[in-house]
């Protein structure tokens, strides 16, 4: 079998099956408006989490500003698709949103990615806040705090294409030389430089690509949920996305996907407990982290490829998150 | 001129509040490199304990302050033992997420029990409400108290961390816990002590803010917590004088931006300055950018 | 035999401390040269200056490759210096500990096998071709270093000696013409050191390398180095053949002691 | 005075120490040699309480300390210079040394010991205000030794103290170890540099993949052919 | 549940044949605006209990299905879909903010379930781009009305020639009020000397107040909510700003007096009702509320939530059947509905209630003025 045929069979068939099953369930009315909205949210969260995982989990750059990219994508899509009706406006909006987010990511990333750890986190957090404040103040374009009403342009077909497409593209990136450079940066920046990895370039590239898909996620959000306003994209949204990434496992794409689904299900289950739902959610978060600090998947991947071994081991996250003390402890044995 | 002087006073008072919270933040960070997102919420709990103690138990301001500090101290240690200690050997982001979980937990448990509505602190003794007018500039006793307390606490903390035995132990633990054990340092107790101290400070800040603004609510910790974190980073995270300077800087900048440009832009300008400062001083204003020796 | 590396007036200060001051070094193509000296003499700092980890406070570093001619590498970024043809290992092992042995080598090797970003995203033919080559070459290199059986293990799980070997393999994968080894035998017992000594000599020949190495184990240094520079307090206090250096009273006093 | 009985240690599934027993008598230098990964470091880490054993026990002065915390062991006179030095990188040399005496209260004694450490390692005296992380490898090794001495230990565990040191210093370190021993400190020394270790030790154990495969007086072992071949490079 | 395809059969299907009628309660119980959402939800719940205690509507008990939007729009859309298609409610009450309402406008039309807010005041909520949103209702003033009324009041009763505006930029509500005030005040011949802003959850307003103090003005218009207003009033008076401070129904809360204390003087705002009102309906409401909630005095949000529930129940009672479409029709035809926040008709063209504003004024922490004004 030529590799391309094999890939289509092993990966394409299960995906196509997934697509058709959901389509069938929608047709049969089993997936109703409520479940469709839940599905939409899952898809948006997958795109957001996977793109943040690229930045934080794989490249080791701690970002607290993903909601900023989301906001750019959401507003660009909203404004363009409101101005130009039909698929042209909506797809153009999504693309413009992604590109704009990538551009901002590039411009912000270039100077700030020199920062390490928490300093980078705070710089990205600041960036997202600035983006939000700009949207509040660009009254004539964004309608300020009052927010924008958006036409619903997404359906299951689009969600499927965009979500699966994003995941595949990011996965391909990670398993290429550019992606391995990014992982090398995460593992040990000094060592990476010493073997010829242009670490600045690797970081900025991951950040820009992550920003693009963050923007795309925002655009998908805006195109389904009717209404956006700046305070949806605050600091807490960035945290929400980070929670998905860490819960799934830093450095595991399938972990991010599983966590996005799991959190949506948890949220559904908790909806009945109006009064204490957030208490239960917070408790659950703490308990999960205590018992599985490496996240649900660690850095392992679950493969769709039914013929390959399940759970092929992928690189784990180390340097970026290990306590600074640990990396400075000299000596040959890594004692912890 | 008067207006500028007034704005500076305003900025320093606001900055003191950020500094008060940032001190505890930065100390905990300095020792275990944890961005303790729950710190802002411990501060909130402190504000409520102060409120309950004054409004319900009828205690005086200083008794209430003490009570809030002790309660928060216990709360801080419990949080550390239950939620953070099991993650001693995990990645820092894992602990960060746990801290966010704890933060949400405190907020929503509080929301559940006391409701979302704001509460106002009971009336205070007169000396708190005094005001002085110097020319056209109004200075309130509360401002002076809060500025004074923040400076005093900074000095006290700096002394503890730099000069005392336990302070040295704290720094040793922060750099290499195993090696610290080999020196005979009880690492768990040292970390608990750090939390106790940091949380007591948060409790004090909560009561002082309650007194200063006279309003508290279960979500009051989020924004100041974030700003305090920014202040700590700004000054050089882990550095106690940095927290104070960062707090003042942010307070004054915010005030001047809203006073002379537009209050709409205050957060954006603060963050923009922060990013610029970090680009030129990647370890904050006071931080030294030590490169790892290879 | 032309000089591959010419260092002139190299100086580096840390605060008030002159870790390296006015150092001149010359390495001929194909030479195997030792850099020795007491602890804190500035040997590792010289490596760090040569590889761009620190910019020099003063001085020039000229690196020559037959095919490209001389270039000044002082103060350039480490990755650029590596790409110019200078590879190194670290005194404290710096592997990508949570990656596989193979991936450690692949990342170094792929720096010479570029293909465009679009190929990566879409898995276009250039991607597949280059990946296959990278994979094959990496395995070949591991085989030469005797690590091929452990290609899929995580680097952190290797025994210490293998980790040292892997670090050398990773440096070789960048296709250097000049290789800098910082205490390759540290932590090895005399037996292992002897094996390593033979390996280094072999690598120099097989890969047509010029090697500069720092080492405190005199059994290794004296056996394979053709020339030796001795550094003390940041200054070159002696240089010459092993025999000359060993007999130099300054070196004996500062470094070797009476026993050596 | 120090004893390990039938110790087993696991790292997850890895059985790193497979039932070793060893003892160090009062005033002795005992050395533990063996190839990389034999388990020497793990033995010392278990002895000082950084790593919990699966089974087996550790004794000081006839007291079972298997369950004692590291700081209690320090109190009982145990001091451990870990592999890789583990100095506190952002503290100064002086602060590192002061921490060595963390559990001591006798100011005068501490001052005297500090002077003593400075006398043994003059480099440290020149660098009291330098942060330890920027010291060279050898300087850090001296600092780590000095720091351990500040606890005025009765039994000192040393993990490869000669690693990365210049020949002159290797000699010096072994002299110092011997000197420390002569002032009454019992020493358990782990070394790769087996030649030197056997020269100063009274007795020795040889470890291989988690087990002790040979033991005896240092002089005896230095003459054994197998050991010469495997560890002494001859 | 779903044996029939929900999307087609979702025409606001009532709990068929049962002895209850389901009403959705979709509010911001957590998140940014939890304090308003919670208050309104509690008001509505109290009303539902009263209605059920009195025998329900048309013999059926009201069954509330309550969810929390977390102040998030995606959550709002999702849960609105759940209420409409799975829980099959007849109508949804909430959310409290216009943004939340906007997230379910399209669903309300698709599923034919009326949605009613007690406090979503954005002008373009019920009529978007000149088109009426058929299933969207509210029981509160629109922003422009309150802003206009206060501008007139400031000019005629407070003799103000120059005004400054300080608005909460994080809420569309304050923005709407501010814009309307600005327009009307200028139209009436006044000048607006400065427009400044703050954001919700801010606690320190000294900077912007110090800046305003440098201006000459006769009145301050500060649309926003009591949480911030209590502090603004207090800090303004402490800085020596003595001009009257005016605003909208966001001021209405006993907390305002608590927070501002004695500084609460020369403060005027537009409101639906007054807690000192002697109307028996109002006093009964206040008494019942105090009894249920620990002696707390109700706020505007409580009253609005309460009225909204009563309004929905009233419409169900008048509807031909308990289906969304019929209830919507009944709502549109409402005439003279009398609640604690006033008596109103629903304007069929805009679905806005036609009701008169009450001006409430404070002196030394006590209410000194209560007058109807328009
Ligand atoms: N980043 C730094 N900051 C301050 N001082 C430094 C730094 N790096 C090295 N030094 C100092 O420079 C001197 C030379 O250090 P270097 O590491 O080059 O020594 P070395 O010759 O490699 O010693 P060793 O054989 O022990 O490894 C030492 O005194 C060290 O303390
Ligand atoms: N933290 C750890 N996790 C898993 N395995 C470990 C860990 N530390 C040590 N080991 C394993 O235990 C065994 C013994 O290691 P140890 O470090 O004690 O050897 P050593 O004799 O000190 O070797 P060296 O001469 O290299 O210092 C090795 O197989 C090692 O891989
Ligand atoms: Mg060195
Ligand atoms: Mg060892």
Short mmCIF file of N, CA, C and O in Angstrom, two decimals, chain B residues 33 162 165-166 168-169 171-176 178-187 290 293, chain D residues 45 48 50 70-71 74 80 82 86 88-91 95 98-100 102-103 105 133-135 147:
data_model
loop_
_atom_site.label_atom_id
_atom_site.label_comp_id
_atom_site.label_asym_id
_atom_site.label_seq_id
_atom_site.Cartn_x
_atom_site.Cartn_y
_atom_site.Cartn_z
N UNK B 33 7.99 29.21 43.68
CA UNK B 33 7.75 29.48 42.26
C UNK B 33 6.33 29.16 41.85
O UNK B 33 6.08 28.74 40.74
N UNK B 162 15.51 38.01 54.48
CA UNK B 162 16.94 38.17 54.27
C UNK B 162 17.77 37.88 55.52
O UNK B 162 18.90 37.42 55.43
N UNK B 165 16.84 33.26 60.41
CA UNK B 165 17.15 31.87 60.13
C UNK B 165 16.08 31.24 59.23
O UNK B 165 16.39 30.60 58.22
N UNK B 166 14.83 31.47 59.62
CA UNK B 166 13.76 30.86 58.83
C UNK B 166 13.76 31.44 57.41
O UNK B 166 13.50 30.75 56.43
N UNK B 168 16.38 32.37 55.72
CA UNK B 168 17.42 31.70 54.96
C UNK B 168 16.96 30.31 54.54
O UNK B 168 17.19 29.86 53.42
N UNK B 169 16.26 29.66 55.47
CA UNK B 169 15.72 28.34 55.14
C UNK B 169 14.75 28.46 53.97
O UNK B 169 14.75 27.63 53.05
N UNK B 171 14.76 30.60 51.58
CA UNK B 171 15.47 30.79 50.31
C UNK B 171 16.17 29.51 49.86
O UNK B 171 16.22 29.20 48.67
N UNK B 172 16.70 28.77 50.83
CA UNK B 172 17.36 27.51 50.47
C UNK B 172 16.35 26.55 49.84
O UNK B 172 16.61 25.95 48.80
N UNK B 173 15.17 26.44 50.48
CA UNK B 173 14.15 25.55 49.94
C UNK B 173 13.77 25.97 48.53
O UNK B 173 13.55 25.14 47.65
N UNK B 174 13.71 27.27 48.31
CA UNK B 174 13.29 27.74 47.00
C UNK B 174 14.27 27.31 45.92
O UNK B 174 13.90 27.16 44.77
N UNK B 175 15.52 27.12 46.27
CA UNK B 175 16.50 26.83 45.23
C UNK B 175 16.75 25.35 45.03
O UNK B 175 17.04 24.90 43.92
N UNK B 176 16.68 24.59 46.09
CA UNK B 176 16.94 23.17 45.96
C UNK B 176 16.43 22.47 47.21
O UNK B 176 17.08 22.45 48.25
N UNK B 178 15.86 19.35 48.01
CA UNK B 178 16.59 18.18 48.54
C UNK B 178 17.84 18.61 49.28
O UNK B 178 18.14 18.11 50.37
N UNK B 179 18.56 19.54 48.67
CA UNK B 179 19.77 20.00 49.35
C UNK B 179 19.40 20.66 50.67
O UNK B 179 20.11 20.51 51.67
N UNK B 180 18.28 21.36 50.68
CA UNK B 180 17.84 21.99 51.93
C UNK B 180 17.59 20.93 53.00
O UNK B 180 17.94 21.09 54.16
N UNK B 181 16.98 19.83 52.60
CA UNK B 181 16.75 18.73 53.55
C UNK B 181 18.07 18.27 54.15
O UNK B 181 18.16 17.98 55.34
N UNK B 182 19.08 18.21 53.32
CA UNK B 182 20.37 17.73 53.80
C UNK B 182 21.01 18.69 54.78
O UNK B 182 21.95 18.35 55.49
N UNK B 183 20.52 19.95 54.79
CA UNK B 183 21.03 20.91 55.77
C UNK B 183 20.27 20.77 57.09
O UNK B 183 20.54 21.49 58.03
N UNK B 184 19.27 19.88 57.10
CA UNK B 184 18.48 19.74 58.31
C UNK B 184 17.26 20.64 58.31
O UNK B 184 16.63 20.82 59.35
N UNK B 185 16.92 21.19 57.16
CA UNK B 185 15.74 22.06 57.10
C UNK B 185 14.50 21.22 56.87
O UNK B 185 14.49 20.32 56.03
N UNK B 186 13.46 21.51 57.64
CA UNK B 186 12.19 20.82 57.43
C UNK B 186 11.44 21.54 56.31
O UNK B 186 10.86 22.60 56.50
N UNK B 187 11.50 20.95 55.13
CA UNK B 187 11.01 21.63 53.94
C UNK B 187 9.50 21.89 54.02
O UNK B 187 9.03 22.99 53.72
N UNK B 290 19.87 36.91 35.53
CA UNK B 290 21.02 36.02 35.58
C UNK B 290 20.87 34.94 34.54
O UNK B 290 19.87 34.25 34.48
N UNK B 293 24.38 29.40 34.01
CA UNK B 293 25.76 29.06 33.64
C UNK B 293 25.78 27.67 33.02
O UNK B 293 25.18 26.75 33.55
N UNK D 45 21.56 8.29 48.96
CA UNK D 45 20.32 9.05 49.09
C UNK D 45 19.36 8.37 50.05
O UNK D 45 18.60 9.04 50.77
N UNK D 48 20.59 9.02 53.64
CA UNK D 48 20.33 10.33 54.25
C UNK D 48 18.85 10.68 54.25
O UNK D 48 18.47 11.76 54.71
N UNK D 50 16.67 10.96 51.64
CA UNK D 50 16.06 11.64 50.49
C UNK D 50 15.20 10.69 49.68
O UNK D 50 14.32 11.10 48.95
N UNK D 70 14.99 13.39 57.03
CA UNK D 70 16.37 13.81 56.76
C UNK D 70 16.89 14.75 57.84
O UNK D 70 18.05 14.63 58.25
N UNK D 71 16.03 15.68 58.30
CA UNK D 71 16.58 16.63 59.27
C UNK D 71 16.91 15.97 60.60
O UNK D 71 17.86 16.36 61.27
N UNK D 74 20.27 14.53 60.16
CA UNK D 74 21.30 15.56 60.28
C UNK D 74 21.57 15.83 61.75
O UNK D 74 22.71 15.93 62.19
N UNK D 80 25.61 14.73 54.24
CA UNK D 80 25.67 14.11 52.92
C UNK D 80 26.06 15.17 51.90
O UNK D 80 25.38 16.18 51.77
N UNK D 82 25.94 15.65 48.27
CA UNK D 82 25.27 14.88 47.21
C UNK D 82 26.03 14.91 45.90
O UNK D 82 26.89 15.76 45.68
N UNK D 86 25.04 20.24 44.29
CA UNK D 86 23.79 20.79 44.80
C UNK D 86 24.00 21.95 45.75
O UNK D 86 23.39 22.02 46.82
N UNK D 88 23.36 25.91 46.71
CA UNK D 88 22.21 26.77 46.44
C UNK D 88 22.67 27.85 45.47
O UNK D 88 23.41 28.76 45.85
N UNK D 89 22.23 27.78 44.23
CA UNK D 89 22.88 28.57 43.19
C UNK D 89 22.73 30.08 43.37
O UNK D 89 23.62 30.83 43.00
N UNK D 90 21.61 30.53 43.92
CA UNK D 90 21.42 31.98 44.01
C UNK D 90 21.75 32.53 45.40
O UNK D 90 21.51 33.69 45.68
N UNK D 91 22.27 31.69 46.26
CA UNK D 91 22.77 32.20 47.53
C UNK D 91 24.27 32.41 47.41
O UNK D 91 24.93 31.77 46.58
N UNK D 95 26.41 32.41 52.52
CA UNK D 95 25.08 31.93 52.92
C UNK D 95 24.99 30.42 52.80
O UNK D 95 24.37 29.75 53.63
N UNK D 98 26.68 29.07 55.81
CA UNK D 98 25.86 29.27 57.02
C UNK D 98 24.74 28.24 57.09
O UNK D 98 24.40 27.75 58.15
N UNK D 99 24.17 27.93 55.92
CA UNK D 99 23.09 26.95 55.92
C UNK D 99 23.59 25.58 56.33
O UNK D 99 22.84 24.77 56.87
N UNK D 100 24.85 25.31 56.07
CA UNK D 100 25.41 24.04 56.50
C UNK D 100 25.27 23.88 58.01
O UNK D 100 25.08 22.79 58.53
N UNK D 102 22.84 24.99 59.79
CA UNK D 102 21.47 25.41 60.08
C UNK D 102 20.96 24.94 61.44
O UNK D 102 20.29 25.67 62.16
N UNK D 103 21.28 23.71 61.79
CA UNK D 103 20.71 23.18 63.04
C UNK D 103 21.55 23.51 64.26
O UNK D 103 21.18 23.18 65.38
N UNK D 105 23.47 25.92 67.09
CA UNK D 105 23.17 27.18 67.76
C UNK D 105 24.42 27.84 68.33
O UNK D 105 24.38 28.98 68.75
N UNK D 133 26.00 29.75 42.15
CA UNK D 133 25.71 29.23 40.82
C UNK D 133 26.74 29.63 39.80
O UNK D 133 26.87 29.00 38.75
N UNK D 134 27.47 30.71 40.05
CA UNK D 134 28.44 31.16 39.05
C UNK D 134 29.84 30.65 39.35
O UNK D 134 30.78 30.98 38.64
N UNK D 135 30.00 29.86 40.38
CA UNK D 135 31.32 29.28 40.65
C UNK D 135 31.64 28.22 39.60
O UNK D 135 30.74 27.62 39.03
N UNK D 147 30.32 23.17 53.10
CA UNK D 147 28.99 23.30 53.66
C UNK D 147 28.66 22.11 54.55
O UNK D 147 28.10 22.26 55.63
#
